[in-house]
Amino acid sequence: MPIPMLPDFVTSQVDLTPYNTLALPARAGFFARIHSVEQLIALVRHPEFIGRRRFVLGSGSNLLLAGDFSGFVLHMDIPGKRRISEDAAYIYLAAAAGENWSDFVAWTLASGWPGLENLIGIPGAAGAAPIQNIGAYGAEISDFLHQLTALDLASGETLTFAARDCAFGYRESLFKREGWHLSGRYAITEIVLRLPKAWRVRAAYGEIAAELARGGIRNPTPAQVAQVISALRARKLPDPRQLANAGSFFQNPKVSAELAAALQHAHPQLPCYPQPGGGVKLAAAWLIEQTGWKGRNLGPVGMHEQQALVLVNRGGASYRDVQNLSRAVREAVFARFGVSLTPEPVVLADQRTEDRGQRTV
Ligand SMILES: Cc1cc2nc3c(=O)[nH]c(=O)nc-3n(C[C@H](O)[C@H](O)[C@H](O)COP(=O)(O)OP(=O)(O)OC[C@H]3O[C@@H](n4cnc5c(N)ncnc54)[C@H](O)[C@@H]3O)c2cc1C
């Protein structure tokens, strides 16, 4: 219900279960449905908002709710996408924070602007995409992001961040590194992408190449690559609308070259991916599968039978259930391989503690 002192787009005591794809139960003290930048600015200046905790919410597809949240949840639902301009080398496109990312990719392809096809099918809102530098099938949004606009929720100032200032890494950005994604420091209102006009599809990635070869496609168009990836994703990943989940629950761990070599000696099948800056990335799904957790449940949660990396809620799970399974899987992987797994989703907890999220699951 609306609150007298606050604008009518703010309601109180809102059930967040439908707003997180893992379907964990929690309530928001205040819930603001943001449809425009003007609404956001009005809220930020409101005396009832100042000094309260806040959290910026997209589609909740990378989120673990650790319990009720007494502050403001700002649900970013700002619509809009447009072609801004072009020069000899690039086309510049904008997506407002609330645009569905995958629909935006489909729109670019339908408009004849290739580049983003490998990122089709990633759930979530455009405004959330830079937070963990979304990536899949050999591409990341940082390959294309030109700049983003954000509102500082403390000062009300509008800022532009150039891509080079966002400190992007593997599932990493300045926003995560500084903890701003947990403290609700900035709300990203728009992202601008820069797509090269001279574009060659990236179809060499193992699974894409195999799928194209199976279909007898030699020189795939961007639309064909998108089609293949959509089909692969639908086959491998459970649809949160049918089976609640938050996508990959653990990041692929990066270890030293020495440890990777020792592990590969003991386990010749272990997939290893040497990284440009040193170190080796291991496939977390493979490690989990070796411990026997793939397809196994613990209470109402489990690791998915097709994709060991995806933790699923089979119905009625609590945050405690998720914690228990996460711990069990991490301990099993550590005991077998001496490798620590780090959860990927963001944890929203009521008390502000140092990086509480990553350590409590
Ligand atoms: C089935 C499935 C498959 C997935 N596959 C992939 C994949 O292939 N690759 C990949 O990288 N990820 C993947 N994910 C994770 C997820 O899709 C991405 O992390 C996505 O960017 C999250 O978007 P969201 O809108 O749901 O963000 P939310 O979960 O709502 O929020 C995530 C974080 O972003 C912050 N945030 C959200 N919107 C804004 C904003 N406008 N301004 C500032 N901060 C904001 C939140 O505060 C939070 O810290 C998958 C998830 C699922 C469920």
CSV table of C-alpha atoms and ligand atoms in Angstrom, one decimal:
chain,number,residue,atom,x,y,z
A,1,MET,CA,0.0,0.0,0.0
A,2,PRO,CA,1.2,3.6,-0.7
A,3,ILE,CA,2.7,5.5,2.3
A,4,PRO,CA,1.3,9.0,2.9
A,5,MET,CA,4.6,10.8,3.2
A,6,LEU,CA,6.2,9.1,0.2
A,7,PRO,CA,5.4,9.4,-3.6
A,8,ASP,CA,2.7,7.0,-4.8
A,9,PHE,CA,5.2,4.7,-6.6
A,10,VAL,CA,6.6,3.7,-3.2
A,11,THR,CA,4.8,0.9,-1.3
A,12,SER,CA,5.7,-0.8,2.0
A,13,GLN,CA,6.2,-4.3,3.2
A,14,VAL,CA,6.4,-5.9,-0.2
A,15,ASP,CA,6.9,-9.6,-0.8
A,16,LEU,CA,10.1,-10.0,-2.8
A,17,THR,CA,9.6,-13.7,-3.8
A,18,PRO,CA,8.4,-12.8,-7.3
A,19,TYR,CA,11.4,-10.4,-7.7
A,20,ASN,CA,14.2,-13.0,-7.4
A,21,THR,CA,14.5,-15.9,-9.8
A,22,LEU,CA,15.6,-18.2,-7.0
A,23,ALA,CA,12.3,-17.5,-5.4
A,24,LEU,CA,13.6,-17.0,-1.9
A,25,PRO,CA,11.1,-15.4,0.5
A,26,ALA,CA,11.8,-11.9,2.0
A,27,ARG,CA,10.0,-8.6,2.4
A,28,ALA,CA,11.2,-5.1,1.5
A,29,GLY,CA,10.4,-2.4,4.1
A,30,PHE,CA,9.9,0.0,1.1
A,31,PHE,CA,9.6,-0.8,-2.5
A,32,ALA,CA,9.9,1.8,-5.3
A,33,ARG,CA,8.9,1.0,-8.8
A,34,ILE,CA,11.1,3.3,-10.9
A,35,HIS,CA,9.8,4.0,-14.4
A,36,SER,CA,11.8,7.2,-15.1
A,37,VAL,CA,14.9,9.1,-14.1
A,38,GLU,CA,12.7,11.9,-12.9
A,39,GLN,CA,11.0,9.6,-10.4
A,40,LEU,CA,14.4,8.4,-9.2
A,41,ILE,CA,15.6,11.9,-8.7
A,42,ALA,CA,12.4,12.9,-6.8
A,43,LEU,CA,12.9,9.9,-4.5
A,44,VAL,CA,16.5,10.6,-3.8
A,45,ARG,CA,15.7,14.1,-2.6
A,46,HIS,CA,12.8,12.9,-0.4
A,47,PRO,CA,13.5,13.3,3.4
A,48,GLU,CA,12.1,9.8,4.1
A,49,PHE,CA,14.7,8.3,1.7
A,50,ILE,CA,17.7,10.2,3.0
A,51,GLY,CA,19.8,8.1,5.4
A,52,ARG,CA,18.0,4.9,4.9
A,53,ARG,CA,19.5,1.7,3.5
A,54,ARG,CA,18.7,1.0,-0.2
A,55,PHE,CA,19.2,-1.7,-2.8
A,56,VAL,CA,19.0,-1.3,-6.5
A,57,LEU,CA,17.1,-4.2,-8.1
A,58,GLY,CA,17.0,-5.3,-11.7
A,59,SER,CA,15.3,-8.6,-12.5
A,60,GLY,CA,16.7,-10.4,-9.5
A,61,SER,CA,18.4,-13.1,-11.5
A,62,ASN,CA,21.7,-12.8,-9.7
A,63,LEU,CA,20.4,-12.4,-6.2
A,64,LEU,CA,20.2,-14.2,-2.9
A,65,LEU,CA,17.8,-12.8,-0.4
A,66,ALA,CA,19.2,-13.5,3.1
A,67,GLY,CA,16.0,-12.3,4.8
A,68,ASP,CA,13.8,-9.2,5.1
A,69,PHE,CA,15.3,-5.9,4.1
A,70,SER,CA,14.1,-2.9,6.1
A,71,GLY,CA,15.3,-0.2,3.7
A,72,PHE,CA,14.3,0.9,0.2
A,73,VAL,CA,14.4,-1.6,-2.7
A,74,LEU,CA,14.5,0.4,-6.0
A,75,HIS,CA,13.1,-1.7,-8.8
A,76,MET,CA,14.6,-0.3,-12.0
A,77,ASP,CA,12.0,-0.5,-14.6
A,78,ILE,CA,13.0,2.5,-16.9
A,79,PRO,CA,12.2,1.5,-20.5
A,80,GLY,CA,13.8,2.7,-23.7
A,81,LYS,CA,16.3,1.8,-26.4
A,82,ARG,CA,17.6,3.9,-29.3
A,83,ARG,CA,20.3,4.3,-31.9
A,84,ILE,CA,22.3,7.4,-30.8
A,85,SER,CA,24.7,7.9,-33.6
A,86,GLU,CA,27.4,6.4,-35.8
A,87,ASP,CA,30.8,7.2,-37.1
A,88,ALA,CA,33.0,5.5,-39.7
A,89,ALA,CA,33.8,2.6,-37.4
A,90,TYR,CA,31.0,2.2,-34.9
A,91,ILE,CA,27.3,2.4,-34.2
A,92,TYR,CA,26.3,3.7,-30.8
A,93,LEU,CA,23.2,2.4,-29.1
A,94,ALA,CA,21.6,3.1,-25.8
A,95,ALA,CA,19.5,0.9,-23.5
A,96,ALA,CA,17.7,2.3,-20.4
A,97,ALA,CA,18.2,0.4,-17.2
A,98,GLY,CA,14.9,-1.5,-17.2
A,99,GLU,CA,15.2,-2.9,-20.7
A,100,ASN,CA,15.4,-6.7,-20.8
A,101,TRP,CA,19.0,-7.4,-21.9
A,102,SER,CA,18.2,-10.4,-24.1
A,103,ASP,CA,15.4,-8.6,-25.8
A,104,PHE,CA,17.7,-5.7,-26.4
A,105,VAL,CA,20.2,-8.0,-28.1
A,106,ALA,CA,17.5,-9.4,-30.3
A,107,TRP,CA,16.4,-5.9,-31.3
A,108,THR,CA,20.0,-5.0,-32.3
A,109,LEU,CA,20.2,-8.1,-34.5
A,110,ALA,CA,16.8,-7.5,-36.0
A,111,SER,CA,17.9,-4.0,-36.8
A,112,GLY,CA,21.0,-5.2,-38.7
A,113,TRP,CA,23.6,-4.3,-36.0
A,114,PRO,CA,25.6,-7.4,-35.2
A,115,GLY,CA,28.1,-7.8,-32.3
A,116,LEU,CA,26.1,-8.8,-29.2
A,117,GLU,CA,24.8,-12.2,-30.5
A,118,ASN,CA,27.0,-14.3,-28.2
A,119,LEU,CA,25.3,-12.5,-25.2
A,120,ILE,CA,21.8,-13.4,-26.2
A,121,GLY,CA,19.7,-15.2,-23.6
A,122,ILE,CA,21.5,-13.9,-20.5
A,123,PRO,CA,18.6,-13.0,-18.1
A,124,GLY,CA,18.3,-9.7,-16.4
A,125,ALA,CA,18.0,-6.0,-17.1
A,126,ALA,CA,20.4,-3.8,-19.1
A,127,GLY,CA,21.2,-1.6,-16.1
A,128,ALA,CA,22.5,-4.7,-14.2
A,129,ALA,CA,24.7,-6.0,-17.1
A,130,PRO,CA,27.8,-4.0,-16.3
A,131,ILE,CA,27.7,-4.8,-12.5
A,132,GLN,CA,29.3,-8.3,-13.0
A,133,ASN,CA,30.4,-7.7,-16.6
A,134,ILE,CA,28.0,-10.3,-18.0
A,135,GLY,CA,29.6,-12.8,-20.3
A,136,ALA,CA,29.0,-16.0,-22.2
A,137,TYR,CA,30.4,-18.0,-25.1
A,138,GLY,CA,33.7,-16.0,-25.4
A,139,ALA,CA,32.2,-12.5,-25.1
A,140,GLU,CA,31.6,-10.0,-22.3
A,141,ILE,CA,29.6,-6.8,-22.2
A,142,SER,CA,32.9,-4.9,-21.5
A,143,ASP,CA,33.9,-5.8,-25.2
A,144,PHE,CA,31.1,-3.4,-26.3
A,145,LEU,CA,30.3,-1.0,-23.5
A,146,HIS,CA,31.1,2.6,-24.4
A,147,GLN,CA,29.8,4.4,-21.3
A,148,LEU,CA,27.1,4.3,-18.7
A,149,THR,CA,25.1,6.9,-16.8
A,150,ALA,CA,24.4,6.5,-13.1
A,151,LEU,CA,22.7,8.5,-10.4
A,152,ASP,CA,24.6,8.9,-7.1
A,153,LEU,CA,21.8,7.9,-4.6
A,154,ALA,CA,23.5,9.9,-1.8
A,155,SER,CA,24.3,13.2,-3.6
A,156,GLY,CA,21.6,13.1,-6.3
A,157,GLU,CA,24.4,13.8,-8.9
A,158,THR,CA,24.3,12.3,-12.3
A,159,LEU,CA,27.6,10.8,-13.5
A,160,THR,CA,28.9,9.3,-16.6
A,161,PHE,CA,31.4,6.4,-16.4
A,162,ALA,CA,33.5,5.6,-19.5
A,163,ALA,CA,34.1,1.9,-20.0
A,164,ARG,CA,37.8,2.3,-19.2
A,165,ASP,CA,36.8,3.7,-15.7
A,166,CYS,CA,34.7,0.7,-14.9
A,167,ALA,CA,37.6,-1.7,-14.0
A,168,PHE,CA,36.0,-4.6,-15.7
A,169,GLY,CA,37.3,-8.1,-15.1
A,170,TYR,CA,35.9,-11.7,-15.1
A,171,ARG,CA,32.4,-11.2,-13.5
A,172,GLU,CA,33.9,-8.0,-12.0
A,173,SER,CA,33.5,-4.3,-12.2
A,174,LEU,CA,34.4,-1.2,-10.2
A,175,PHE,CA,30.8,-1.3,-8.8
A,176,LYS,CA,31.4,-4.7,-7.3
A,177,ARG,CA,34.9,-4.1,-6.3
A,178,GLU,CA,33.9,-1.0,-4.3
A,179,GLY,CA,30.9,-2.8,-2.8
A,180,TRP,CA,28.6,-0.2,-4.3
A,181,HIS,CA,26.3,-3.0,-5.6
A,182,LEU,CA,25.5,-3.8,-2.0
A,183,SER,CA,25.5,-0.4,-0.5
A,184,GLY,CA,23.2,1.0,-3.1
A,185,ARG,CA,25.6,3.9,-3.9
A,186,TYR,CA,24.7,4.2,-7.6
A,187,ALA,CA,21.7,3.4,-9.8
A,188,ILE,CA,22.7,2.9,-13.4
A,189,THR,CA,20.0,4.6,-15.5
A,190,GLU,CA,21.4,3.9,-19.0
A,191,ILE,CA,24.1,2.1,-20.8
A,192,VAL,CA,25.6,3.0,-24.2
A,193,LEU,CA,27.1,0.3,-26.4
A,194,ARG,CA,29.5,0.7,-29.3
A,195,LEU,CA,29.2,-1.9,-32.0
A,196,PRO,CA,32.0,-2.1,-34.6
A,197,LYS,CA,30.8,-1.9,-38.2
A,198,ALA,CA,33.5,-4.2,-39.5
A,199,TRP,CA,32.2,-7.3,-37.5
A,200,ARG,CA,33.1,-10.9,-37.8
A,201,VAL,CA,31.1,-13.4,-35.8
A,202,ARG,CA,32.9,-15.2,-33.0
A,203,ALA,CA,31.8,-18.8,-33.6
A,204,ALA,CA,35.0,-20.7,-32.8
A,205,TYR,CA,33.9,-21.3,-29.2
A,206,GLY,CA,33.8,-25.1,-28.8
A,207,GLU,CA,30.1,-25.7,-28.4
A,208,ILE,CA,29.0,-23.1,-30.9
A,209,ALA,CA,31.3,-24.5,-33.6
A,210,ALA,CA,30.1,-28.1,-32.9
A,211,GLU,CA,26.5,-27.1,-33.1
A,212,LEU,CA,27.0,-25.1,-36.4
A,213,ALA,CA,28.9,-28.0,-37.9
A,214,ARG,CA,26.1,-30.3,-37.0
A,215,GLY,CA,23.7,-28.0,-38.8
A,216,GLY,CA,26.1,-27.9,-41.8
A,217,ILE,CA,26.5,-24.1,-41.4
A,218,ARG,CA,30.0,-22.9,-42.6
A,219,ASN,CA,29.8,-19.2,-42.6
A,220,PRO,CA,27.2,-18.4,-40.0
A,221,THR,CA,25.4,-15.0,-39.8
A,222,PRO,CA,25.1,-13.3,-36.5
A,223,ALA,CA,21.5,-14.3,-36.4
A,224,GLN,CA,22.4,-18.0,-36.8
A,225,VAL,CA,25.0,-17.7,-34.0
A,226,ALA,CA,22.3,-16.2,-31.8
A,227,GLN,CA,19.9,-19.0,-32.7
A,228,VAL,CA,22.5,-21.7,-31.9
A,229,ILE,CA,23.3,-20.1,-28.6
A,230,SER,CA,19.6,-19.7,-27.7
A,231,ALA,CA,19.1,-23.4,-28.4
A,232,LEU,CA,22.2,-24.4,-26.4
A,233,ARG,CA,21.2,-22.3,-23.4
A,234,ALA,CA,17.7,-23.6,-23.5
A,235,ARG,CA,19.0,-27.2,-23.5
A,236,LYS,CA,21.6,-26.7,-20.7
A,237,LEU,CA,20.1,-24.2,-18.3
A,238,PRO,CA,16.8,-24.5,-16.4
A,239,ASP,CA,14.3,-21.7,-17.1
A,240,PRO,CA,13.7,-19.9,-13.8
A,241,ARG,CA,10.0,-19.7,-14.7
A,242,GLN,CA,9.8,-23.4,-14.5
A,243,LEU,CA,12.5,-24.2,-11.9
A,244,ALA,CA,13.7,-21.4,-9.6
A,245,ASN,CA,17.5,-20.7,-9.9
A,246,ALA,CA,20.0,-17.9,-10.1
A,247,GLY,CA,22.1,-19.2,-13.0
A,248,SER,CA,25.7,-20.2,-12.2
A,249,PHE,CA,25.9,-20.4,-8.5
A,250,PHE,CA,29.8,-20.5,-8.4
A,251,GLN,CA,32.4,-18.6,-10.4
A,252,ASN,CA,35.0,-20.6,-12.3
A,253,PRO,CA,38.0,-20.5,-9.9
A,254,LYS,CA,41.3,-19.1,-10.9
A,255,VAL,CA,44.4,-20.9,-9.5
A,256,SER,CA,48.1,-20.7,-9.9
A,257,ALA,CA,49.8,-22.4,-12.9
A,258,GLU,CA,51.6,-24.7,-10.4
A,259,LEU,CA,48.4,-25.9,-8.7
A,260,ALA,CA,46.7,-26.3,-12.1
A,261,ALA,CA,49.6,-28.5,-13.3
A,262,ALA,CA,49.5,-30.6,-10.2
A,263,LEU,CA,45.8,-31.1,-10.4
A,264,GLN,CA,45.9,-31.9,-14.1
A,265,HIS,CA,48.6,-34.5,-13.4
A,266,ALA,CA,46.3,-36.2,-10.9
A,267,HIS,CA,43.1,-35.6,-13.0
A,268,PRO,CA,44.1,-35.6,-16.7
A,269,GLN,CA,40.4,-34.8,-17.7
A,270,LEU,CA,40.4,-31.6,-15.7
A,271,PRO,CA,39.5,-28.7,-18.1
A,272,CYS,CA,42.1,-25.9,-17.7
A,273,TYR,CA,42.0,-22.4,-19.3
A,274,PRO,CA,45.3,-20.5,-19.0
A,275,GLN,CA,44.5,-16.8,-18.5
A,276,PRO,CA,46.2,-13.9,-20.4
A,277,GLY,CA,47.4,-12.2,-17.2
A,278,GLY,CA,48.7,-15.4,-15.6
A,279,GLY,CA,47.0,-18.1,-13.6
A,280,VAL,CA,44.6,-20.8,-14.9
A,281,LYS,CA,40.9,-20.9,-14.8
A,282,LEU,CA,39.2,-24.2,-13.9
A,283,ALA,CA,35.7,-25.3,-14.7
A,284,ALA,CA,33.7,-25.2,-11.5
A,285,ALA,CA,31.0,-27.4,-13.0
A,286,TRP,CA,33.5,-30.2,-13.6
A,287,LEU,CA,34.9,-30.0,-10.1
A,288,ILE,CA,31.4,-30.2,-8.6
A,289,GLU,CA,30.5,-33.1,-10.8
A,290,GLN,CA,33.5,-35.0,-9.6
A,291,THR,CA,32.4,-34.7,-6.0
A,292,GLY,CA,29.1,-36.3,-6.9
A,293,TRP,CA,26.9,-33.2,-6.2
A,294,LYS,CA,25.6,-32.9,-9.8
A,295,GLY,CA,21.9,-33.8,-9.7
A,296,ARG,CA,21.9,-34.2,-5.9
A,297,ASN,CA,19.6,-32.5,-3.5
A,298,LEU,CA,19.9,-31.3,0.1
A,299,GLY,CA,16.5,-30.5,1.5
A,300,PRO,CA,14.5,-28.4,-1.0
A,301,VAL,CA,17.5,-27.3,-3.0
A,302,GLY,CA,19.9,-29.1,-5.3
A,303,MET,CA,22.6,-28.9,-7.9
A,304,HIS,CA,20.9,-29.3,-11.3
A,305,GLU,CA,21.1,-32.6,-13.1
A,306,GLN,CA,22.1,-31.0,-16.5
A,307,GLN,CA,24.3,-28.3,-15.2
A,308,ALA,CA,26.2,-28.9,-11.9
A,309,LEU,CA,26.9,-25.2,-11.5
A,310,VAL,CA,23.3,-24.2,-11.2
A,311,LEU,CA,21.7,-24.4,-7.7
A,312,VAL,CA,17.9,-24.9,-8.0
A,313,ASN,CA,15.1,-24.3,-5.5
A,314,ARG,CA,12.7,-27.2,-5.9
A,315,GLY,CA,10.1,-25.4,-3.9
A,316,GLY,CA,9.8,-23.6,-0.6
A,317,ALA,CA,13.5,-23.2,0.1
A,318,SER,CA,14.9,-20.7,2.6
A,319,TYR,CA,18.2,-18.8,2.6
A,320,ARG,CA,19.4,-21.3,5.2
A,321,ASP,CA,18.8,-24.2,2.8
A,322,VAL,CA,20.9,-22.4,0.2
A,323,GLN,CA,23.6,-21.8,2.7
A,324,ASN,CA,23.7,-25.4,3.7
A,325,LEU,CA,24.0,-26.7,0.2
A,326,SER,CA,26.5,-24.1,-0.8
A,327,ARG,CA,28.7,-25.0,2.2
A,328,ALA,CA,28.4,-28.7,1.5
A,329,VAL,CA,29.5,-28.3,-2.2
A,330,ARG,CA,32.3,-25.9,-1.3
A,331,GLU,CA,33.7,-28.2,1.4
A,332,ALA,CA,33.5,-31.3,-1.0
A,333,VAL,CA,35.4,-29.5,-3.7
A,334,PHE,CA,38.0,-28.2,-1.3
A,335,ALA,CA,38.5,-31.6,0.3
A,336,ARG,CA,38.9,-33.3,-3.1
A,337,PHE,CA,40.9,-30.6,-5.0
A,338,GLY,CA,42.1,-28.0,-2.5
A,339,VAL,CA,40.3,-25.4,-4.6
A,340,SER,CA,37.9,-22.8,-3.0
A,341,LEU,CA,34.7,-21.9,-4.8
A,342,THR,CA,33.3,-18.4,-4.6
A,343,PRO,CA,29.5,-17.9,-5.0
A,344,GLU,CA,28.5,-15.6,-7.9
A,345,PRO,CA,25.2,-14.1,-6.9
A,346,VAL,CA,24.9,-11.0,-4.8
A,347,VAL,CA,23.6,-11.5,-1.3
A,348,LEU,CA,21.2,-8.9,0.1
A,349,ALA,CA,21.3,-8.9,3.9
A,350,ASP,CA,19.8,-6.3,6.2
A,351,GLN,CA,22.9,-5.5,8.2
A,352,ARG,CA,25.7,-3.8,6.5
A,353,THR,CA,28.7,-5.9,7.2
A,354,GLU,CA,32.0,-6.1,5.3
A,355,ASP,CA,31.3,-8.0,2.1
A,356,ARG,CA,28.9,-10.2,4.1
A,357,GLY,CA,27.4,-11.7,1.0
A,358,GLN,CA,30.3,-13.6,-0.4
A,359,ARG,CA,31.2,-15.1,3.0
A,360,THR,CA,27.9,-16.3,4.2
A,361,VAL,CA,27.0,-18.7,1.4
B,1,LIG,C1,19.3,-19.0,-15.9
B,1,LIG,C2,20.3,-18.0,-15.7
B,1,LIG,C3,21.4,-17.9,-16.6
B,1,LIG,C4,22.4,-16.9,-16.4
B,1,LIG,N1,23.4,-16.9,-17.3
B,1,LIG,C5,24.4,-16.0,-17.2
B,1,LIG,C6,25.5,-15.9,-18.2
B,1,LIG,O1,25.5,-16.7,-19.1
B,1,LIG,N2,26.4,-15.0,-18.0
B,1,LIG,C7,26.4,-14.0,-16.9
B,1,LIG,O2,27.3,-13.2,-16.8
B,1,LIG,N3,25.3,-14.1,-16.0
B,1,LIG,C8,24.4,-15.0,-16.2
B,1,LIG,N4,23.3,-15.0,-15.2
B,1,LIG,C9,23.3,-14.1,-14.1
B,1,LIG,C10,22.4,-12.8,-14.5
B,1,LIG,O3,21.7,-13.0,-15.6
B,1,LIG,C11,23.3,-11.6,-14.6
B,1,LIG,O4,24.1,-11.3,-13.5
B,1,LIG,C12,22.4,-10.3,-14.8
B,1,LIG,O5,23.2,-9.2,-15.3
B,1,LIG,C13,21.6,-9.9,-13.6
B,1,LIG,O6,20.6,-9.0,-14.0
B,1,LIG,P1,19.4,-8.6,-13.1
B,1,LIG,O7,18.7,-7.5,-13.7
B,1,LIG,O8,18.6,-9.8,-12.8
B,1,LIG,O9,20.2,-8.1,-11.8
B,1,LIG,P2,19.8,-8.3,-10.2
B,1,LIG,O10,19.9,-9.8,-9.9
B,1,LIG,O11,18.5,-7.6,-9.9
B,1,LIG,O12,21.0,-7.5,-9.5
B,1,LIG,C14,22.3,-8.0,-9.6
B,1,LIG,C15,23.2,-6.9,-9.0
B,1,LIG,O13,23.2,-5.7,-9.9
B,1,LIG,C16,22.7,-4.6,-9.2
B,1,LIG,N5,21.9,-3.8,-10.1
B,1,LIG,C17,20.8,-4.2,-10.8
B,1,LIG,N6,20.4,-3.2,-11.6
B,1,LIG,C18,21.1,-2.1,-11.3
B,1,LIG,C19,21.1,-0.8,-11.8
B,1,LIG,N7,20.3,-0.3,-12.7
B,1,LIG,N8,22.1,0.1,-11.3
B,1,LIG,C20,23.0,-0.3,-10.4
B,1,LIG,N9,23.0,-1.6,-9.9
B,1,LIG,C21,22.1,-2.5,-10.4
B,1,LIG,C22,22.0,-5.1,-8.0
B,1,LIG,O14,22.0,-4.1,-6.9
B,1,LIG,C23,22.8,-6.3,-7.7
B,1,LIG,O15,23.9,-6.0,-6.9
B,1,LIG,C24,22.3,-16.0,-15.4
B,1,LIG,C25,21.2,-16.1,-14.5
B,1,LIG,C26,20.2,-17.0,-14.7
B,1,LIG,C27,19.1,-17.1,-13.7
